[in-house]
Short mmCIF file of C-alpha atoms in Angstrom, two decimals:
data_model
loop_
_atom_site.label_atom_id
_atom_site.label_comp_id
_atom_site.label_asym_id
_atom_site.label_seq_id
_atom_site.Cartn_x
_atom_site.Cartn_y
_atom_site.Cartn_z
CA MET U 26 165.81 45.88 114.87
CA LEU U 27 167.26 44.15 112.12
CA GLY U 28 169.45 42.51 114.23
CA VAL U 29 166.70 41.44 116.65
CA TRP U 30 164.58 39.91 113.75
CA LEU U 31 167.74 37.98 112.38
CA LEU U 32 168.82 36.62 115.97
CA LEU U 33 164.30 35.33 116.27
CA TRP U 34 164.86 33.71 113.00
CA GLY U 35 167.99 32.01 113.79
CA SER U 36 166.31 30.66 116.78
CA VAL U 37 163.21 29.02 114.97
CA ALA U 38 165.70 27.66 112.52
CA LEU U 39 168.30 25.39 114.89
CA GLY U 40 164.70 23.87 116.41
CA GLY U 41 166.45 23.13 119.36
CA ARG U 42 169.56 21.89 118.11
CA ALA U 43 172.59 22.12 120.45
CA ASP U 44 175.11 22.89 118.04
CA THR U 45 176.99 25.96 118.83
CA ALA U 46 175.86 29.28 116.98
CA PHE U 47 178.30 32.51 116.86
CA LEU U 48 177.12 36.05 116.88
CA ARG U 49 179.66 38.67 115.64
CA ARG U 50 179.75 42.69 115.71
CA ALA U 51 181.87 44.89 113.77
CA HIS U 52 181.76 47.80 111.59
CA ASP U 53 181.45 47.34 108.14
CA SER U 54 183.18 49.71 104.93
CA SER U 55 180.97 52.69 105.72
CA GLY U 56 181.34 52.51 109.36
CA HIS U 57 178.06 51.21 110.27
CA CYS U 58 177.51 48.64 113.08
CA THR U 59 176.68 45.31 111.66
CA TYR U 60 175.71 41.85 113.43
CA SER U 61 176.73 38.70 111.74
CA PHE U 62 175.24 35.22 113.12
CA THR U 63 176.49 32.33 112.16
CA VAL U 64 175.65 28.43 112.62
CA ALA U 65 176.80 25.44 110.98
CA SER U 66 174.21 23.51 108.70
CA PRO U 67 172.94 20.27 110.08
CA VAL U 68 172.84 18.57 106.75
CA GLU U 69 175.29 20.14 104.60
CA SER U 70 179.00 19.92 104.92
CA ALA U 71 179.36 22.52 102.04
CA CYS U 72 177.37 25.58 100.63
CA PRO U 73 176.80 24.67 97.13
CA GLU U 74 176.14 28.64 96.54
CA ALA U 75 178.84 29.89 98.80
CA ALA U 76 179.10 32.95 96.55
CA GLY U 77 175.51 34.00 96.67
CA GLY U 78 174.41 32.52 99.70
CA VAL U 79 170.47 31.40 99.98
CA PRO U 80 168.70 33.20 97.62
CA GLU U 81 164.73 32.53 99.66
CA LEU U 82 166.57 33.85 102.40
CA ARG U 83 168.37 37.00 100.59
CA ALA U 84 165.05 37.85 99.31
CA GLU U 85 162.83 37.51 102.78
CA LEU U 86 165.45 39.48 104.70
CA ALA U 87 165.34 42.29 101.75
CA ALA U 88 161.55 42.40 102.10
CA LEU U 89 162.13 42.57 105.94
CA ALA U 90 164.29 45.68 105.69
CA ALA U 91 162.14 47.48 103.14
CA ARG U 92 159.48 46.99 105.34
CA LEU U 93 160.83 48.26 108.48
CA SER U 94 162.61 51.28 106.77
CA ARG U 95 158.72 52.05 105.52
CA LEU U 96 157.71 52.11 108.96
CA GLU U 97 160.52 53.82 110.58
CA ARG U 98 159.98 56.64 107.77
CA ALA U 99 156.04 56.68 108.89
CA GLY U 100 156.77 57.10 112.35
CA GLY U 101 156.81 60.86 112.12
CA SER U 102 152.86 60.83 111.11
CA ALA U 103 151.71 57.96 113.42
CA PRO U 104 149.34 58.94 116.15
CA GLY U 105 151.94 58.84 118.62
CA GLY U 106 154.50 60.93 116.75
CA ALA U 107 155.25 64.53 117.43
CA ARG U 108 153.77 67.08 115.33
CA ASP U 109 154.29 70.46 113.65
CA PRO U 110 153.71 73.41 116.47
CA GLN U 111 152.85 75.79 113.17
CA GLN U 112 150.52 73.05 112.13
CA VAL U 113 148.90 72.99 115.44
CA ALA U 114 147.96 76.45 116.27
CA SER U 115 146.70 77.04 112.81
CA ALA U 116 144.25 74.02 113.27
CA ALA U 117 143.16 75.83 117.15
CA ARG U 118 142.74 79.10 114.88
CA LEU U 119 140.73 77.39 112.51
CA GLU U 120 138.48 75.61 114.72
CA ALA U 121 137.93 78.87 116.61
CA ALA U 122 136.73 81.01 113.60
CA TYR U 123 134.69 78.07 112.74
CA GLY U 124 133.11 77.98 116.28
CA GLU U 125 132.40 81.86 115.92
CA LEU U 126 130.77 81.69 112.48
CA LEU U 127 128.43 79.17 114.16
CA ARG U 128 127.73 81.40 117.14
CA ALA U 129 127.19 84.30 114.74
CA LYS U 130 124.87 82.39 112.06
CA SER U 131 122.81 81.66 115.55
CA ARG U 132 122.41 85.05 116.63
CA LEU U 133 121.53 86.06 112.98
CA GLU U 134 118.57 83.75 113.01
CA GLU U 135 117.56 84.71 116.37
CA GLU U 136 117.29 88.47 115.00
CA LYS U 137 115.63 87.59 111.76
CA GLY U 138 112.86 85.59 114.03
CA ARG U 139 112.73 88.45 116.12
CA LEU U 140 112.03 90.95 113.55
CA GLU U 141 109.45 88.60 111.94
CA ARG U 142 107.37 88.74 114.82
CA GLU U 143 107.49 92.40 115.27
CA LYS U 144 106.36 92.92 111.36
CA GLU U 145 103.75 90.75 111.89
CA GLU U 146 102.60 92.93 115.55
CA LEU U 147 103.37 96.13 113.22
CA GLY U 148 100.51 94.45 110.48
CA ARG U 149 97.98 93.60 113.03
CA ARG U 150 98.14 97.12 114.60
CA LEU U 151 97.71 99.07 111.44
CA GLU U 152 95.12 96.45 110.21
CA SER U 153 93.15 97.27 113.58
CA SER U 154 93.77 101.21 113.34
CA ALA U 155 92.53 100.79 109.58
CA GLN U 156 89.24 99.21 110.67
CA GLU U 157 88.65 101.73 113.61
CA ILE U 158 88.87 104.65 111.49
CA SER U 159 86.85 103.07 108.72
CA ARG U 160 84.23 102.60 111.59
CA GLY U 161 84.22 106.25 112.42
CA PRO U 162 82.04 107.72 115.06
CA ALA U 163 78.62 106.18 115.56
CA GLY U 164 75.89 106.93 112.80
CA THR U 165 78.55 108.08 109.92
CA ARG U 166 80.33 106.37 107.22
CA CYS U 167 83.70 106.94 106.40
CA VAL U 168 85.98 105.10 103.47
CA SER U 169 88.40 102.79 104.38
CA PRO U 170 92.05 104.30 104.37
CA PRO U 171 94.96 102.31 102.99
CA ARG U 172 96.19 100.03 105.60
CA VAL U 173 99.62 101.28 105.13
CA SER U 174 100.42 104.77 106.47
CA PRO U 175 96.89 105.83 105.89
CA LEU U 176 97.34 109.47 107.23
CA THR U 177 99.89 110.55 105.04
CA TYR U 178 98.03 109.06 101.61
CA GLN U 179 95.30 110.81 102.50
CA GLU U 180 97.35 114.17 103.35
CA LEU U 181 99.30 113.67 99.71
CA GLN U 182 96.10 112.55 97.97
CA SER U 183 94.28 115.46 98.93
CA GLU U 184 91.27 116.94 96.27
CA ARG U 185 92.70 119.83 94.22
CA THR U 186 90.38 122.13 92.52
CA GLU U 187 91.59 124.55 89.97
CA VAL U 188 90.37 127.98 89.69
CA PRO U 189 90.90 130.45 87.10
CA VAL U 190 93.03 133.23 88.38
CA SER U 191 91.14 135.86 86.69
CA ARG U 192 88.06 134.54 88.62
CA LEU U 193 90.18 134.86 91.92
CA LEU U 194 90.76 138.51 91.13
CA GLU U 195 87.24 139.35 90.36
CA GLU U 196 86.38 137.53 93.35
CA THR U 197 88.74 139.00 96.06
CA ALA U 198 90.29 142.34 94.66
CA LEU U 199 93.62 140.41 94.95
CA GLY U 200 96.17 143.34 93.97
CA ARG U 201 94.12 146.04 94.68
CA PRO U 202 93.33 147.81 97.94
CA GLY U 203 89.82 147.55 98.98
CA LYS U 204 88.05 150.89 98.77
CA GLU U 205 85.19 149.83 101.67
CA ASP U 206 86.41 150.46 104.97
CA SER U 207 89.84 151.99 103.60
CA GLY U 208 90.70 153.68 106.63
CA CYS U 209 91.79 152.18 110.19
CA GLY U 210 89.15 150.75 112.07
CA GLN U 211 88.67 147.28 114.28
CA LEU U 212 87.86 143.74 112.90
CA VAL U 213 84.70 142.89 112.65
CA TRP U 214 84.08 140.26 110.03
CA VAL U 215 86.31 137.25 108.09
CA GLY U 216 84.95 136.08 104.94
CA GLU U 217 85.10 132.45 103.54
CA PRO U 218 88.83 131.29 102.48
CA VAL U 219 89.44 131.14 98.85
CA VAL U 220 92.34 128.94 97.40
CA PHE U 221 94.65 130.92 95.70
CA GLY U 222 97.44 128.04 94.70
CA ARG U 223 98.28 124.48 96.53
CA ALA U 224 101.88 123.01 97.00
CA ASP U 225 102.52 119.65 95.07
CA SER U 226 105.02 118.25 97.36
CA ILE U 227 105.49 117.01 101.24
CA ALA U 228 107.62 120.08 101.71
CA GLY U 229 104.89 122.21 100.88
CA LYS U 230 102.45 120.88 104.07
CA TYR U 231 103.36 123.76 106.07
CA GLY U 232 104.60 127.02 104.31
CA VAL U 233 104.12 131.35 104.20
CA TRP U 234 103.32 133.00 100.67
CA MET U 235 103.44 136.83 100.94
CA LYS U 236 102.91 140.20 99.10
CA ASP U 237 105.05 143.03 99.88
CA PRO U 238 102.35 146.11 101.08
CA GLU U 239 105.23 148.73 100.18
CA PRO U 240 107.77 147.56 97.68
CA VAL U 241 110.64 148.65 96.77
CA PRO U 242 111.54 148.97 92.66
CA PRO U 243 112.35 146.95 90.82
CA PHE U 244 109.71 144.57 92.48
CA THR U 245 105.77 145.48 92.51
CA ARG U 246 102.90 144.81 94.13
CA ASP U 247 102.27 141.88 91.89
CA ASN U 248 105.31 140.26 92.73
CA THR U 249 104.42 137.29 95.37
CA TRP U 250 106.85 135.04 97.36
CA ARG U 251 107.00 131.61 98.91
CA VAL U 252 108.39 129.30 101.24
CA ASP U 253 107.69 125.78 101.79
CA THR U 254 108.93 125.22 105.61
CA VAL U 255 109.04 121.26 105.85
CA GLY U 256 112.75 120.36 106.58
CA THR U 257 115.59 121.18 108.81
CA GLU U 258 117.47 123.38 106.19
CA VAL U 259 114.74 125.72 104.62
CA ARG U 260 116.72 128.21 102.29
CA GLN U 261 114.58 128.39 99.33
CA LEU U 262 112.31 131.49 98.64
CA PHE U 263 110.30 131.21 95.35
CA GLN U 264 109.78 134.77 93.34
CA TYR U 265 106.74 135.41 91.22
CA GLU U 266 106.27 137.93 88.82
CA GLU U 267 102.51 137.87 88.75
CA ALA U 268 99.67 136.06 90.25
CA GLU U 269 99.09 133.63 87.11
CA GLN U 270 102.32 132.32 87.75
CA LEU U 271 102.29 131.41 91.70
CA ALA U 272 98.83 129.64 90.31
CA ARG U 273 101.15 127.77 87.96
CA GLY U 274 103.65 126.59 90.23
CA TYR U 275 106.38 127.68 87.80
CA PRO U 276 108.63 130.69 90.38
CA ALA U 277 110.51 133.34 88.31
CA LYS U 278 113.43 132.93 90.68
CA VAL U 279 114.54 131.00 93.44
CA HIS U 280 116.66 133.12 96.12
CA ILE U 281 119.18 130.59 98.19
CA LEU U 282 119.07 132.52 101.72
CA PRO U 283 122.43 132.45 103.12
CA ARG U 284 120.74 131.23 106.50
CA PRO U 285 117.93 128.81 107.00
CA LEU U 286 115.29 130.12 108.57
CA GLU U 287 112.69 128.58 111.48
CA SER U 288 109.48 127.67 110.95
CA THR U 289 106.48 130.09 108.92
CA GLY U 290 106.79 133.60 110.85
CA ALA U 291 108.14 135.13 107.87
CA VAL U 292 106.98 138.43 106.13
CA ILE U 293 107.83 140.22 103.06
CA TYR U 294 108.15 144.24 103.61
CA ARG U 295 109.98 147.25 102.12
CA GLY U 296 111.89 145.12 99.50
CA GLY U 297 113.19 142.87 102.53
CA LEU U 298 112.11 139.62 103.80
CA PHE U 299 112.11 139.31 107.29
CA PHE U 300 112.69 136.00 109.03
CA GLN U 301 114.12 134.25 112.09
CA PRO U 302 117.40 132.33 111.57
CA ARG U 303 117.18 128.48 112.51
CA HIS U 304 118.20 127.45 116.29
CA SER U 305 118.40 131.54 117.18
CA ARG U 306 116.32 134.15 118.93
CA SER U 307 117.04 136.68 116.38
CA VAL U 308 115.31 138.44 113.48
CA ALA U 309 117.48 139.06 110.21
CA ARG U 310 116.68 140.82 107.28
CA TYR U 311 117.34 139.80 103.47
CA ASP U 312 117.85 141.96 101.28
CA LEU U 313 115.47 141.14 97.81
CA ARG U 314 117.89 143.23 95.45
CA GLY U 315 121.16 142.51 96.84
CA GLU U 316 120.74 138.91 97.91
CA SER U 317 122.12 139.44 101.19
CA ILE U 318 121.42 139.59 104.89
CA THR U 319 121.47 143.52 105.79
CA ALA U 320 120.27 143.51 109.58
CA GLU U 321 119.97 140.68 112.41
CA ARG U 322 119.30 141.59 115.74
CA GLU U 323 118.39 139.36 118.88
CA ILE U 324 115.20 139.67 120.57
CA PRO U 325 115.75 139.75 124.21
CA GLY U 326 114.66 136.60 126.25
CA ALA U 327 112.57 135.47 123.72
CA GLY U 328 112.04 131.66 123.53
CA TYR U 329 112.98 129.81 120.38
CA HIS U 330 112.79 126.55 118.85
CA GLY U 331 110.02 125.19 120.79
CA GLN U 332 109.90 126.99 124.43
CA TYR U 333 107.09 129.51 123.45
CA PRO U 334 105.26 128.23 119.87
CA TYR U 335 101.61 128.24 119.03
CA SER U 336 99.28 125.82 119.75
CA TRP U 337 99.93 123.76 116.61
CA GLY U 338 103.75 123.66 117.54
CA GLY U 339 105.97 123.90 114.49
CA TYR U 340 108.60 126.13 116.50
CA THR U 341 106.41 129.07 115.55
CA ASP U 342 108.19 131.07 119.14
CA ILE U 343 109.20 134.28 117.11
CA ASP U 344 106.53 135.58 114.40
CA LEU U 345 106.73 138.66 112.49
CA ALA U 346 103.73 140.82 111.30
CA VAL U 347 103.28 143.57 109.08
CA ASP U 348 99.97 146.28 109.53
CA GLU U 349 99.32 150.00 108.42
CA THR U 350 101.78 151.16 111.51
CA GLY U 351 104.73 149.02 110.35
CA LEU U 352 106.75 145.78 111.14
CA TRP U 353 106.16 143.86 114.26
CA VAL U 354 107.38 140.88 116.18
CA ILE U 355 105.25 138.43 118.16
CA TYR U 356 106.96 136.16 120.92
CA SER U 357 106.76 135.51 124.33
CA THR U 358 109.55 135.15 127.26
CA ASP U 359 110.45 133.45 130.90
CA LYS U 360 109.79 136.79 132.75
CA ALA U 361 106.16 136.88 131.12
CA ARG U 362 105.11 133.29 131.82
CA GLY U 363 104.47 132.24 128.27
CA ALA U 364 102.26 134.96 127.88
CA ILE U 365 102.42 136.77 124.18
CA VAL U 366 104.73 140.22 123.74
CA LEU U 367 104.74 142.48 121.29
CA SER U 368 107.61 144.67 120.07
CA LYS U 369 107.78 147.33 117.43
CA LEU U 370 110.40 147.17 115.11
CA ASP U 371 112.59 149.69 113.20
CA PRO U 372 112.89 147.87 109.42
CA ASP U 373 116.06 149.08 108.57
CA THR U 374 118.03 148.24 111.80
CA LEU U 375 115.66 145.85 113.32
CA GLU U 376 116.39 148.01 116.58
CA ILE U 377 112.98 147.42 119.06
CA ARG U 378 111.22 150.66 119.43
CA ARG U 379 108.59 149.44 122.15
CA THR U 380 107.41 146.31 123.74
CA TRP U 381 104.16 145.39 125.21
CA GLU U 382 103.03 142.60 127.44
CA THR U 383 99.51 141.25 126.95
CA ASN U 384 97.81 139.00 129.18
CA ILE U 385 97.03 136.30 125.98
CA ARG U 386 98.89 133.19 126.46
CA LYS U 387 100.69 132.03 123.57
CA ARG U 388 100.14 128.28 123.69
CA GLY U 389 96.65 129.04 124.05
CA VAL U 390 95.95 130.24 120.41
CA ALA U 391 96.68 128.72 117.23
CA ASN U 392 97.80 132.24 115.45
CA SER U 393 97.83 135.49 115.38
CA PHE U 394 97.99 139.03 113.39
CA LEU U 395 97.84 142.56 113.39
CA ILE U 396 95.60 145.08 112.08
CA CYS U 397 96.01 148.94 112.65
CA GLY U 398 98.43 148.19 115.92
CA THR U 399 95.65 146.02 116.94
CA LEU U 400 96.59 141.90 117.57
CA TYR U 401 93.85 139.44 116.78
CA THR U 402 94.44 135.58 117.97
CA VAL U 403 92.86 132.68 116.23
CA SER U 404 91.41 130.02 118.89
CA SER U 405 92.18 126.86 116.77
CA TYR U 406 94.21 126.06 113.68
CA SER U 407 92.12 122.52 113.11
CA ALA U 408 88.64 123.17 114.30
CA PRO U 409 86.76 123.82 110.69
CA ASN U 410 84.26 126.41 112.83
CA ALA U 411 87.30 128.54 114.95
CA THR U 412 86.78 131.64 115.69
CA ILE U 413 88.77 135.41 116.34
CA ASN U 414 88.78 135.40 119.91
CA PHE U 415 90.89 137.81 121.60
CA ALA U 416 91.81 141.37 120.30
CA TYR U 417 94.88 143.57 122.26
CA ASP U 418 94.75 147.05 121.54
CA THR U 419 98.49 148.74 122.02
CA ALA U 420 96.96 152.30 121.71
CA THR U 421 95.20 151.43 125.25
CA GLY U 422 96.80 148.64 126.24
CA THR U 423 93.80 146.67 126.69
CA SER U 424 92.39 143.23 125.53
CA ARG U 425 88.82 142.21 125.09
CA ALA U 426 87.25 138.66 124.02
CA LEU U 427 85.87 138.25 120.74
CA SER U 428 83.76 135.44 118.73
CA ILE U 429 84.16 136.31 115.02
CA PRO U 430 83.93 133.17 113.19
CA PHE U 431 86.73 131.90 110.89
CA GLU U 432 86.76 128.90 108.99
CA ASN U 433 89.98 126.24 108.92
CA ARG U 434 88.49 124.58 105.52
CA PHE U 435 91.89 122.51 105.28
CA ARG U 436 92.10 121.70 109.14
CA TYR U 437 95.50 122.68 109.15
CA LEU U 438 96.29 126.08 109.89
CA SER U 439 100.25 127.01 110.06
CA MET U 440 100.85 130.52 108.74
CA LEU U 441 98.28 133.63 108.96
CA ASP U 442 99.48 137.02 108.15
CA TYR U 443 97.42 140.63 107.15
CA ASN U 444 98.50 142.72 104.29
CA PRO U 445 97.33 146.17 104.75
CA ALA U 446 97.34 147.24 101.13
CA GLU U 447 95.18 144.37 99.97
CA ARG U 448 93.27 144.20 102.98
CA GLN U 449 93.63 140.37 103.02
CA LEU U 450 94.25 137.88 105.46
CA PHE U 451 97.01 135.29 103.98
CA ALA U 452 97.09 131.90 105.37
CA TRP U 453 98.60 128.47 104.48
CA ASP U 454 96.39 125.74 105.36
CA SER U 455 97.50 122.24 104.66
CA PHE U 456 99.14 122.55 101.49
CA ASN U 457 96.91 125.13 100.33
CA MET U 458 97.43 129.14 99.93
CA VAL U 459 94.09 130.83 100.61
CA THR U 460 92.97 134.35 101.52
CA TYR U 461 90.28 135.61 103.67
CA PRO U 462 88.66 139.01 102.60
CA VAL U 463 87.57 141.01 106.06
CA ARG U 464 86.09 144.03 107.48
CA LEU U 465 86.62 147.35 109.79
CA SER U 466 84.31 149.04 111.66
CA ARG U 467 84.88 152.48 110.98
CA ALA U 468 87.31 154.44 113.45
#
């Protein structure tokens, strides 16, 4: 490059003269190839500064050489120069990552918009439902519920009325057997419910509360037992020493069951808790003194976990009961096609002693209980003016229709059992533990 520039510069300097010029190529002392261009001066016969040459020419040539050197060094970064492969790959990865981030941002913005639209639609539906509830049926006036979760709010904020326990004992003779109609007979009357206590958490929406009609020491008939059955791992059995403790809500002890129980079909009898273990067609006995399961037996063919429940649901496929004659289990089977089946159980071994198949559809009734070997069923769990609508007598193997008034005061009856020692029905009605006095005809 430097030689070509010198040659061009030399041609201009000659200005077209025909004087002879010489171009010489040779190696210098360091071995590099050098080109020398020689031409005679047209005006000077000798060089006044032969030792140093022409200063201007030397300075210009040095500047040109420096400029060319800088250009050559910059050639690797010029647009047409070669690029480092690693730099190219890194740049490509960065561009791809940046593009993916942009696409993810776009997807998130779309999802945000969709959720906002769903939120607005849900708000409109809740507002519309609240307006419909507030209007109510024609000719009635209702208090407008909250806009958010109105049903849940109404359940949790139900009014609570406290009644002194002394008054309850006085009115219901709770803890003492009734003097009137002390023998067995047929059910002819059920009194109004009396609220004995109330659950204070959502776990107590459904539950069981019990007293042992035949207690075993150290327990007495004053001991009361309770299980809140809302949840998937129901293991807590609350023990109360006396009635006042239950009314105040302070248990004396909490038993943790070795296995979770299913639904509201448990009973206390002869020092044991009899219950259906969760997700099984078995019945188990938990000993209250030893705090362990002492017996367990499968009920052959019994439906469980929603196959043949009562009409209110709640996995009430297997229901245990106690009456003057002993321990019973109420259930249904595929063979019975959903009709109620009764089996008498040995309370120690849980062996089935005898079985009866009724013609009463289990899903068609809300609950049931036994008095003196007769099964009684309730027509509805939510209607305020329900009835005891059927009876099945195991002594004769016959059933009959009834119409004995039965009040669902709190509109969600999830448990109903008879206590032969108290001559009372024990019930759980939407957080509330209630009792019903009963009257039997003379046998």
